[in-house]
PDB file of C-alpha atoms in Angstrom:
ATOM      1  CA  MET A 115      -0.065   0.340  -0.065  1.00  0.00           C
ATOM      2  CA  ALA A 116       1.541   3.589  -1.134  1.00  0.00           C
ATOM      3  CA  LEU A 117       0.982   6.066   1.630  1.00  0.00           C
ATOM      4  CA  ASN A 118       0.956   9.543   1.030  1.00  0.00           C
ATOM      5  CA  ILE A 119       3.026  10.491   3.973  1.00  0.00           C
ATOM      6  CA  THR A 120       5.773  12.046   4.547  1.00  0.00           C
ATOM      7  CA  GLY A 121       7.521  11.852   8.044  1.00  0.00           C
ATOM      8  CA  ASN A 122       4.656  11.100  11.086  1.00  0.00           C
ATOM      9  CA  ILE A 123       2.068  12.730  11.560  1.00  0.00           C
ATOM     10  CA  ASP A 124       0.021  13.525  14.707  1.00  0.00           C
ATOM     11  CA  GLY A 125      -2.755  14.809  16.749  1.00  0.00           C
ATOM     12  CA  ILE A 126      -4.133  16.020  20.162  1.00  0.00           C
ATOM     13  CA  PHE A 127      -8.057  16.840  21.312  1.00  0.00           C
ATOM     14  CA  GLN A 128      -9.265  16.734  24.891  1.00  0.00           C
ATOM     15  CA  LEU A 129     -11.896  15.332  25.900  1.00  0.00           C
ATOM     16  CA  ILE A 130     -14.659  16.934  28.227  1.00  0.00           C
ATOM     17  CA  GLY A 131     -16.667  14.314  30.431  1.00  0.00           C
ATOM     18  CA  GLY A 132     -20.835  14.905  29.657  1.00  0.00           C
ATOM     19  CA  ASN A 133     -20.295  16.388  26.651  1.00  0.00           C
ATOM     20  CA  PHE A 134     -22.211  14.342  24.205  1.00  0.00           C
ATOM     21  CA  SER A 135     -22.258  17.022  21.932  1.00  0.00           C
ATOM     22  CA  THR A 136     -19.179  16.795  20.218  1.00  0.00           C
ATOM     23  CA  ALA A 137     -19.267  12.914  20.779  1.00  0.00           C
ATOM     24  CA  GLY A 138     -17.319  11.810  17.503  1.00  0.00           C
ATOM     25  CA  GLU A 139     -15.149  14.582  16.548  1.00  0.00           C
ATOM     26  CA  ALA A 140     -11.559  12.978  17.206  1.00  0.00           C
ATOM     27  CA  SER A 141     -12.709  10.073  14.900  1.00  0.00           C
ATOM     28  CA  THR A 142     -14.204  11.572  12.685  1.00  0.00           C
ATOM     29  CA  GLN A 143     -11.033  13.796  11.956  1.00  0.00           C
ATOM     30  CA  LEU A 144      -8.848  11.046  12.462  1.00  0.00           C
ATOM     31  CA  LYS A 145     -11.072   9.237   9.731  1.00  0.00           C
ATOM     32  CA  HIS A 146     -10.490  12.182   7.044  1.00  0.00           C
ATOM     33  CA  LYS A 147      -6.873  12.068   7.687  1.00  0.00           C
ATOM     34  CA  LEU A 148      -6.340   8.573   7.377  1.00  0.00           C
ATOM     35  CA  ALA A 149      -8.573   8.838   3.817  1.00  0.00           C
ATOM     36  CA  GLU A 150      -6.223  12.046   2.606  1.00  0.00           C
ATOM     37  CA  ILE A 151      -3.481  10.031   2.967  1.00  0.00           C
ATOM     38  CA  GLY A 152      -5.182   7.022   1.517  1.00  0.00           C
ATOM     39  CA  VAL A 153      -5.483   4.578   4.130  1.00  0.00           C
ATOM     40  CA  ASP A 154      -7.472   1.212   3.016  1.00  0.00           C
ATOM     41  CA  GLU A 155     -11.006   1.889   4.088  1.00  0.00           C
ATOM     42  CA  GLU A 156     -11.354  -1.537   6.200  1.00  0.00           C
ATOM     43  CA  ILE A 157      -8.289   0.003   8.734  1.00  0.00           C
ATOM     44  CA  ILE A 158      -9.769   3.024   8.428  1.00  0.00           C
ATOM     45  CA  ARG A 159     -13.157   1.554   9.521  1.00  0.00           C
ATOM     46  CA  ARG A 160     -11.037   0.310  12.642  1.00  0.00           C
ATOM     47  CA  ALA A 161      -9.562   2.951  13.806  1.00  0.00           C
ATOM     48  CA  THR A 162     -12.692   5.027  13.842  1.00  0.00           C
ATOM     49  CA  ILE A 163     -14.548   2.328  15.600  1.00  0.00           C
ATOM     50  CA  ALA A 164     -11.990   1.456  18.168  1.00  0.00           C
ATOM     51  CA  THR A 165     -11.525   5.727  18.540  1.00  0.00           C
ATOM     52  CA  PHE A 166     -15.233   6.657  18.942  1.00  0.00           C
ATOM     53  CA  GLU A 167     -15.375   3.787  21.644  1.00  0.00           C
ATOM     54  CA  ALA A 168     -12.351   5.363  23.319  1.00  0.00           C
ATOM     55  CA  GLU A 169     -13.826   8.722  23.074  1.00  0.00           C
ATOM     56  CA  MET A 170     -17.071   7.960  24.287  1.00  0.00           C
ATOM     57  CA  ASN A 171     -15.857   6.329  27.452  1.00  0.00           C
ATOM     58  CA  VAL A 172     -13.925   9.558  28.229  1.00  0.00           C
ATOM     59  CA  ILE A 173     -17.372  11.309  27.674  1.00  0.00           C
ATOM     60  CA  ILE A 174     -19.493   8.737  29.636  1.00  0.00           C
ATOM     61  CA  TYR A 175     -16.808   7.821  32.780  1.00  0.00           C
ATOM     62  CA  ALA A 176     -14.519  10.619  33.202  1.00  0.00           C
ATOM     63  CA  ALA A 177     -14.357  14.069  34.279  1.00  0.00           C
ATOM     64  CA  ALA A 178     -11.612  15.323  30.889  1.00  0.00           C
ATOM     65  CA  GLY A 179      -9.038  12.696  28.977  1.00  0.00           C
ATOM     66  CA  TRP A 180      -6.317  13.585  25.943  1.00  0.00           C
ATOM     67  CA  LEU A 181      -6.648  11.306  22.642  1.00  0.00           C
ATOM     68  CA  HIS A 182      -3.473  11.515  21.023  1.00  0.00           C
ATOM     69  CA  TYR A 183      -3.245  10.010  17.438  1.00  0.00           C
ATOM     70  CA  TYR A 184      -0.014   9.356  16.127  1.00  0.00           C
ATOM     71  CA  ILE A 185       0.183   8.100  12.604  1.00  0.00           C
ATOM     72  CA  THR A 186       3.520   6.690  10.637  1.00  0.00           C
ATOM     73  CA  PRO A 187       4.120   4.664   7.517  1.00  0.00           C
ATOM     74  CA  GLU A 188       3.543   1.673   9.222  1.00  0.00           C
ATOM     75  CA  SER A 189       0.839   2.257  11.793  1.00  0.00           C
ATOM     76  CA  ILE A 190      -1.379   4.603  13.363  1.00  0.00           C
ATOM     77  CA  LYS A 191      -1.107   4.335  17.378  1.00  0.00           C
ATOM     78  CA  ILE A 192      -4.334   6.013  19.307  1.00  0.00           C
ATOM     79  CA  ARG A 193      -3.443   7.010  22.985  1.00  0.00           C
ATOM     80  CA  ILE A 194      -6.103   7.902  25.448  1.00  0.00           C
ATOM     81  CA  GLU A 195      -5.712   8.964  27.991  1.00  0.00           C
ATOM     82  CA  ASP A 196      -8.228  10.722  31.227  1.00  0.00           C
ATOM     83  CA  MET A 197      -8.878  12.132  34.400  1.00  0.00           C
ATOM     84  CA  GLY A 198     -11.764   9.231  35.449  1.00  0.00           C
ATOM     85  CA  PRO A 199     -12.508   6.618  38.153  1.00  0.00           C
ATOM     86  CA  GLY A 200     -10.293   4.196  36.548  1.00  0.00           C
ATOM     87  CA  ILE A 201     -10.971   0.301  36.122  1.00  0.00           C
ATOM     88  CA  GLU A 202     -11.694  -1.991  39.133  1.00  0.00           C
ATOM     89  CA  ASN A 203     -11.100  -5.392  37.408  1.00  0.00           C
ATOM     90  CA  ILE A 204     -10.098  -4.574  34.279  1.00  0.00           C
ATOM     91  CA  GLU A 205     -10.586  -8.154  33.250  1.00  0.00           C
ATOM     92  CA  LEU A 206     -14.335  -8.109  34.127  1.00  0.00           C
ATOM     93  CA  ALA A 207     -14.533  -5.060  32.162  1.00  0.00           C
ATOM     94  CA  MET A 208     -12.988  -6.633  29.261  1.00  0.00           C
ATOM     95  CA  GLN A 209     -16.414  -9.299  28.909  1.00  0.00           C
ATOM     96  CA  GLU A 210     -18.927  -8.326  26.332  1.00  0.00           C
ATOM     97  CA  GLY A 211     -21.832  -7.405  27.906  1.00  0.00           C
ATOM     98  CA  TYR A 212     -20.324  -6.218  31.307  1.00  0.00           C
ATOM     99  CA  SER A 213     -21.106  -2.368  32.343  1.00  0.00           C
ATOM    100  CA  THR A 214     -20.988  -0.195  34.931  1.00  0.00           C
ATOM    101  CA  ALA A 215     -22.341   2.848  32.965  1.00  0.00           C
ATOM    102  CA  PRO A 216     -25.479   4.571  34.737  1.00  0.00           C
ATOM    103  CA  GLU A 217     -29.635   3.820  33.570  1.00  0.00           C
ATOM    104  CA  TRP A 218     -29.467   6.737  31.702  1.00  0.00           C
ATOM    105  CA  VAL A 219     -26.312   6.147  29.279  1.00  0.00           C
ATOM    106  CA  ARG A 220     -27.983   3.025  28.732  1.00  0.00           C
ATOM    107  CA  GLU A 221     -30.840   4.734  27.279  1.00  0.00           C
ATOM    108  CA  MET A 222     -29.182   6.481  25.004  1.00  0.00           C
ATOM    109  CA  GLY A 223     -27.923   3.190  23.743  1.00  0.00           C
ATOM    110  CA  TRP A 224     -24.418   3.204  25.458  1.00  0.00           C
ATOM    111  CA  GLY A 225     -23.298   1.327  28.186  1.00  0.00           C
ATOM    112  CA  ALA A 226     -24.417  -2.107  26.372  1.00  0.00           C
ATOM    113  CA  GLY A 227     -20.362  -3.294  27.847  1.00  0.00           C
ATOM    114  CA  MET A 228     -19.162  -3.544  24.008  1.00  0.00           C
ATOM    115  CA  GLY A 229     -16.933  -0.572  24.864  1.00  0.00           C
ATOM    116  CA  LEU A 230     -13.604  -2.067  25.502  1.00  0.00           C
ATOM    117  CA  PRO A 231     -14.379  -5.243  23.563  1.00  0.00           C
ATOM    118  CA  ASN A 232     -14.733  -3.672  20.372  1.00  0.00           C
ATOM    119  CA  MET A 233     -11.274  -1.588  21.231  1.00  0.00           C
ATOM    120  CA  LYS A 234      -9.451  -4.313  21.290  1.00  0.00           C
ATOM    121  CA  LYS A 235     -11.782  -6.425  18.559  1.00  0.00           C
ATOM    122  CA  ASN A 236     -10.122  -3.672  16.624  1.00  0.00           C
ATOM    123  CA  SER A 237      -6.653  -3.290  17.162  1.00  0.00           C
ATOM    124  CA  ASP A 238      -3.745  -4.840  16.537  1.00  0.00           C
ATOM    125  CA  THR A 239      -2.184  -4.310  19.658  1.00  0.00           C
ATOM    126  CA  PHE A 240      -4.233  -3.137  23.068  1.00  0.00           C
ATOM    127  CA  THR A 241      -2.962  -2.079  26.176  1.00  0.00           C
ATOM    128  CA  VAL A 242      -5.651  -0.850  29.348  1.00  0.00           C
ATOM    129  CA  ASP A 243      -3.602   0.625  32.235  1.00  0.00           C
ATOM    130  CA  SER A 244      -5.879   2.120  34.988  1.00  0.00           C
ATOM    131  CA  VAL A 245      -5.303   3.300  38.562  1.00  0.00           C
ATOM    132  CA  VAL A 246      -9.046   3.660  40.691  1.00  0.00           C
ATOM    133  CA  GLY A 247      -9.395   6.943  41.556  1.00  0.00           C
ATOM    134  CA  GLU A 248      -6.919   8.217  39.251  1.00  0.00           C
ATOM    135  CA  GLY A 249      -7.678   7.775  35.460  1.00  0.00           C
ATOM    136  CA  THR A 250      -7.260   5.494  32.851  1.00  0.00           C
ATOM    137  CA  THR A 251      -5.062   4.865  29.524  1.00  0.00           C
ATOM    138  CA  VAL A 252      -6.139   3.163  26.806  1.00  0.00           C
ATOM    139  CA  GLU A 253      -2.954   1.912  24.058  1.00  0.00           C
ATOM    140  CA  MET A 254      -4.059   1.159  20.798  1.00  0.00           C
ATOM    141  CA  VAL A 255      -2.109  -0.154  17.730  1.00  0.00           C
ATOM    142  CA  ILE A 256      -3.478  -0.642  14.320  1.00  0.00           C
ATOM    143  CA  ASN A 257      -0.641  -2.277  11.631  1.00  0.00           C
ATOM    144  CA  PHE A 258      -1.399  -0.933   8.169  1.00  0.00           C
ATOM    145  CA  PRO A 259      -1.150  -3.861   5.370  1.00  0.00           C
TER     146      PRO A 259
ATOM    147  CA  MET B   4     -32.197   0.429  -4.605  1.00  0.00           C
ATOM    148  CA  LYS B   5     -32.168   4.159  -3.230  1.00  0.00           C
ATOM    149  CA  VAL B   6     -32.859   5.680  -0.113  1.00  0.00           C
ATOM    150  CA  LYS B   7     -35.857   7.424  -1.935  1.00  0.00           C
ATOM    151  CA  ASP B   8     -36.877   4.033  -3.263  1.00  0.00           C
ATOM    152  CA  LEU B   9     -37.818   3.241   0.152  1.00  0.00           C
ATOM    153  CA  VAL B  10     -39.170   6.708   1.268  1.00  0.00           C
ATOM    154  CA  ASP B  11     -41.219   6.463  -1.324  1.00  0.00           C
ATOM    155  CA  GLN B  12     -42.542   2.786  -1.147  1.00  0.00           C
ATOM    156  CA  LEU B  13     -43.400   3.277   3.017  1.00  0.00           C
ATOM    157  CA  SER B  14     -44.172   6.924   3.071  1.00  0.00           C
ATOM    158  CA  LEU B  15     -41.583   7.920   5.484  1.00  0.00           C
ATOM    159  CA  ASP B  16     -40.786  11.243   6.611  1.00  0.00           C
ATOM    160  CA  VAL B  17     -37.466  13.170   5.249  1.00  0.00           C
ATOM    161  CA  ARG B  18     -36.679  15.254   8.015  1.00  0.00           C
ATOM    162  CA  SER B  19     -32.646  15.989   7.092  1.00  0.00           C
ATOM    163  CA  PHE B  20     -30.533  16.633   3.992  1.00  0.00           C
ATOM    164  CA  ASN B  21     -32.232  15.429   1.462  1.00  0.00           C
ATOM    165  CA  ASP B  22     -29.335  15.016  -1.114  1.00  0.00           C
ATOM    166  CA  GLY B  23     -29.244  11.549   0.465  1.00  0.00           C
ATOM    167  CA  LEU B  24     -32.453  10.311  -0.572  1.00  0.00           C
ATOM    168  CA  GLY B  25     -30.171   9.334  -3.789  1.00  0.00           C
ATOM    169  CA  ASN B  26     -27.689   7.088  -1.475  1.00  0.00           C
ATOM    170  CA  ASP B  27     -27.510   3.307  -2.388  1.00  0.00           C
ATOM    171  CA  ILE B  28     -28.824   0.966   0.055  1.00  0.00           C
ATOM    172  CA  THR B  29     -26.890  -2.022   0.736  1.00  0.00           C
ATOM    173  CA  GLY B  30     -29.225  -3.506   3.621  1.00  0.00           C
ATOM    174  CA  ALA B  31     -30.488  -2.474   6.702  1.00  0.00           C
ATOM    175  CA  TYR B  32     -29.283  -2.726  10.444  1.00  0.00           C
ATOM    176  CA  VAL B  33     -31.541  -2.861  13.516  1.00  0.00           C
ATOM    177  CA  SER B  34     -30.367  -1.680  16.852  1.00  0.00           C
ATOM    178  CA  ASP B  35     -30.479   0.512  19.762  1.00  0.00           C
ATOM    179  CA  LEU B  36     -27.350  -0.366  20.788  1.00  0.00           C
ATOM    180  CA  LEU B  37     -25.024   2.431  19.428  1.00  0.00           C
ATOM    181  CA  SER B  38     -21.711   0.448  19.939  1.00  0.00           C
ATOM    182  CA  ASP B  39     -23.764  -2.251  17.949  1.00  0.00           C
ATOM    183  CA  VAL B  40     -24.137  -0.306  15.376  1.00  0.00           C
ATOM    184  CA  MET B  41     -20.696   0.459  15.198  1.00  0.00           C
ATOM    185  CA  GLY B  42     -19.331  -2.705  15.316  1.00  0.00           C
ATOM    186  CA  ASN B  43     -21.925  -4.648  13.096  1.00  0.00           C
ATOM    187  CA  SER B  44     -23.629  -2.261  10.617  1.00  0.00           C
ATOM    188  CA  LYS B  45     -21.965  -2.198   7.314  1.00  0.00           C
ATOM    189  CA  LYS B  46     -21.493   0.617   4.254  1.00  0.00           C
ATOM    190  CA  GLY B  47     -24.262   1.973   2.618  1.00  0.00           C
ATOM    191  CA  ASN B  48     -27.007   0.096   5.460  1.00  0.00           C
ATOM    192  CA  VAL B  49     -30.028   2.218   6.251  1.00  0.00           C
ATOM    193  CA  TRP B  50     -30.217   2.001  10.382  1.00  0.00           C
ATOM    194  CA  ILE B  51     -33.628   1.111  11.854  1.00  0.00           C
ATOM    195  CA  THR B  52     -33.466   2.702  15.829  1.00  0.00           C
ATOM    196  CA  LEU B  53     -35.747   3.966  18.063  1.00  0.00           C
ATOM    197  CA  GLN B  54     -32.801   6.445  19.321  1.00  0.00           C
ATOM    198  CA  THR B  55     -33.555  10.363  18.985  1.00  0.00           C
ATOM    199  CA  HIS B  56     -30.315  12.043  20.089  1.00  0.00           C
ATOM    200  CA  LEU B  57     -27.457  13.313  18.467  1.00  0.00           C
ATOM    201  CA  ASN B  58     -24.978  10.617  18.638  1.00  0.00           C
ATOM    202  CA  ILE B  59     -26.611   8.595  16.149  1.00  0.00           C
ATOM    203  CA  VAL B  60     -25.540  11.203  13.106  1.00  0.00           C
ATOM    204  CA  ALA B  61     -21.752  10.960  14.781  1.00  0.00           C
ATOM    205  CA  VAL B  62     -22.500   6.593  14.273  1.00  0.00           C
ATOM    206  CA  ALA B  63     -24.249   6.996  10.817  1.00  0.00           C
ATOM    207  CA  SER B  64     -21.671   9.546   9.512  1.00  0.00           C
ATOM    208  CA  MET B  65     -18.857   7.421  11.033  1.00  0.00           C
ATOM    209  CA  LYS B  66     -20.054   3.862   8.854  1.00  0.00           C
ATOM    210  CA  ASP B  67     -21.015   5.419   5.767  1.00  0.00           C
ATOM    211  CA  LEU B  68     -24.366   4.593   6.402  1.00  0.00           C
ATOM    212  CA  SER B  69     -27.095   5.334   4.078  1.00  0.00           C
ATOM    213  CA  ALA B  70     -29.625   6.563   5.907  1.00  0.00           C
ATOM    214  CA  ILE B  71     -31.220   6.483   9.590  1.00  0.00           C
ATOM    215  CA  ILE B  72     -35.131   5.417  10.034  1.00  0.00           C
ATOM    216  CA  ILE B  73     -36.204   6.600  13.650  1.00  0.00           C
ATOM    217  CA  VAL B  74     -39.087   4.241  14.406  1.00  0.00           C
ATOM    218  CA  GLY B  75     -42.425   4.393  16.494  1.00  0.00           C
ATOM    219  CA  GLY B  76     -43.425   8.313  15.801  1.00  0.00           C
ATOM    220  CA  ARG B  77     -40.464   9.393  17.606  1.00  0.00           C
ATOM    221  CA  GLN B  78     -38.876  12.363  16.246  1.00  0.00           C
ATOM    222  CA  ALA B  79     -35.173  13.202  15.962  1.00  0.00           C
ATOM    223  CA  GLN B  80     -34.495  15.661  18.614  1.00  0.00           C
ATOM    224  CA  GLU B  81     -33.842  19.219  16.901  1.00  0.00           C
ATOM    225  CA  GLU B  82     -30.162  19.355  17.461  1.00  0.00           C
ATOM    226  CA  THR B  83     -29.854  16.078  15.999  1.00  0.00           C
ATOM    227  CA  ILE B  84     -31.592  17.071  12.887  1.00  0.00           C
ATOM    228  CA  LYS B  85     -28.937  20.249  13.166  1.00  0.00           C
ATOM    229  CA  LYS B  86     -26.085  18.037  13.268  1.00  0.00           C
ATOM    230  CA  ALA B  87     -27.423  15.303  10.537  1.00  0.00           C
ATOM    231  CA  GLU B  88     -28.001  18.815   7.967  1.00  0.00           C
ATOM    232  CA  GLN B  89     -24.146  19.739   8.923  1.00  0.00           C
ATOM    233  CA  GLU B  90     -22.874  16.228   8.955  1.00  0.00           C
ATOM    234  CA  LYS B  91     -25.161  15.329   5.459  1.00  0.00           C
ATOM    235  CA  VAL B  92     -26.953  12.389   6.894  1.00  0.00           C
ATOM    236  CA  THR B  93     -30.065  11.639   6.221  1.00  0.00           C
ATOM    237  CA  ILE B  94     -33.002  11.504   9.088  1.00  0.00           C
ATOM    238  CA  LEU B  95     -35.787   9.199   8.424  1.00  0.00           C
ATOM    239  CA  THR B  96     -38.933   9.505  10.232  1.00  0.00           C
ATOM    240  CA  THR B  97     -41.815   6.588  10.281  1.00  0.00           C
ATOM    241  CA  ALA B  98     -44.609   5.731  12.743  1.00  0.00           C
ATOM    242  CA  LEU B  99     -44.327   2.046  12.472  1.00  0.00           C
ATOM    243  CA  PRO B 100     -42.988   0.569  15.303  1.00  0.00           C
ATOM    244  CA  SER B 101     -39.216  -1.462  14.605  1.00  0.00           C
ATOM    245  CA  PHE B 102     -41.167  -5.083  13.797  1.00  0.00           C
ATOM    246  CA  GLU B 103     -43.184  -4.159  11.212  1.00  0.00           C
ATOM    247  CA  ALA B 104     -40.609  -1.547  10.073  1.00  0.00           C
ATOM    248  CA  SER B 105     -37.809  -3.554   9.872  1.00  0.00           C
ATOM    249  CA  GLY B 106     -40.146  -6.735   8.602  1.00  0.00           C
ATOM    250  CA  LYS B 107     -41.059  -3.591   5.425  1.00  0.00           C
ATOM    251  CA  ILE B 108     -38.468  -3.224   4.608  1.00  0.00           C
ATOM    252  CA  TYR B 109     -36.773  -6.831   4.599  1.00  0.00           C
ATOM    253  CA  GLN B 110     -39.517  -7.715   2.101  1.00  0.00           C
ATOM    254  CA  ILE B 111     -38.177  -4.310  -0.008  1.00  0.00           C
ATOM    255  CA  LEU B 112     -34.613  -5.423   0.805  1.00  0.00           C
ATOM    256  CA  LYS B 113     -34.471  -9.375   0.192  1.00  0.00           C
TER     257      LYS B 113
END
């Protein structure tokens, strides 16, 4: 795949907890960036799903967070750090269907316990680090074919 | 099959982005869970849902869905319509509940 990229491209977004009206802006901009440099449609699909889910988690659970992305000729790396409640049991949180989201968030159709599994499913490498009471960092890498 | 054909056959109301009526439909996906739609809908699908808040626009835009059909006589919120115009997402509404809307669309698309 010949990508139209010289050097690395990176970007950063600030995410504000509870701000549902801007949800998806980071993923949308990332989608356009990847399309601009000619990344394969399937890779774009995976990257935007993973990024959108990560954005939503910050908006639903945390006070604030930052989303960074780094695009190189080989891969895209997305790192999301938040100042949130942290995840008590990561293994449990990774189980599809497990969620700690409040009722009103579920009524919006979020909080179905699919966020973290969706992120993992769409990444080539996926790591979560979390400290209860401090926050969570998720790192995802998607390799270009 | 274009979005417009579905609108005509089911008398759907067009609530946003009229230009999207020319979109090709590749199939349909029914779900009210946004992560499920993110994960499993396909490009060009019409999305049948009872969700009306503005995040449905981001999901439809990101997955390149051909239209959103809001069922059960629910109306999209004003901010949802505004966002949909910006993001070029077509929102349709119908009084039919999910099951009837899905059944009829299945008959038309199959």
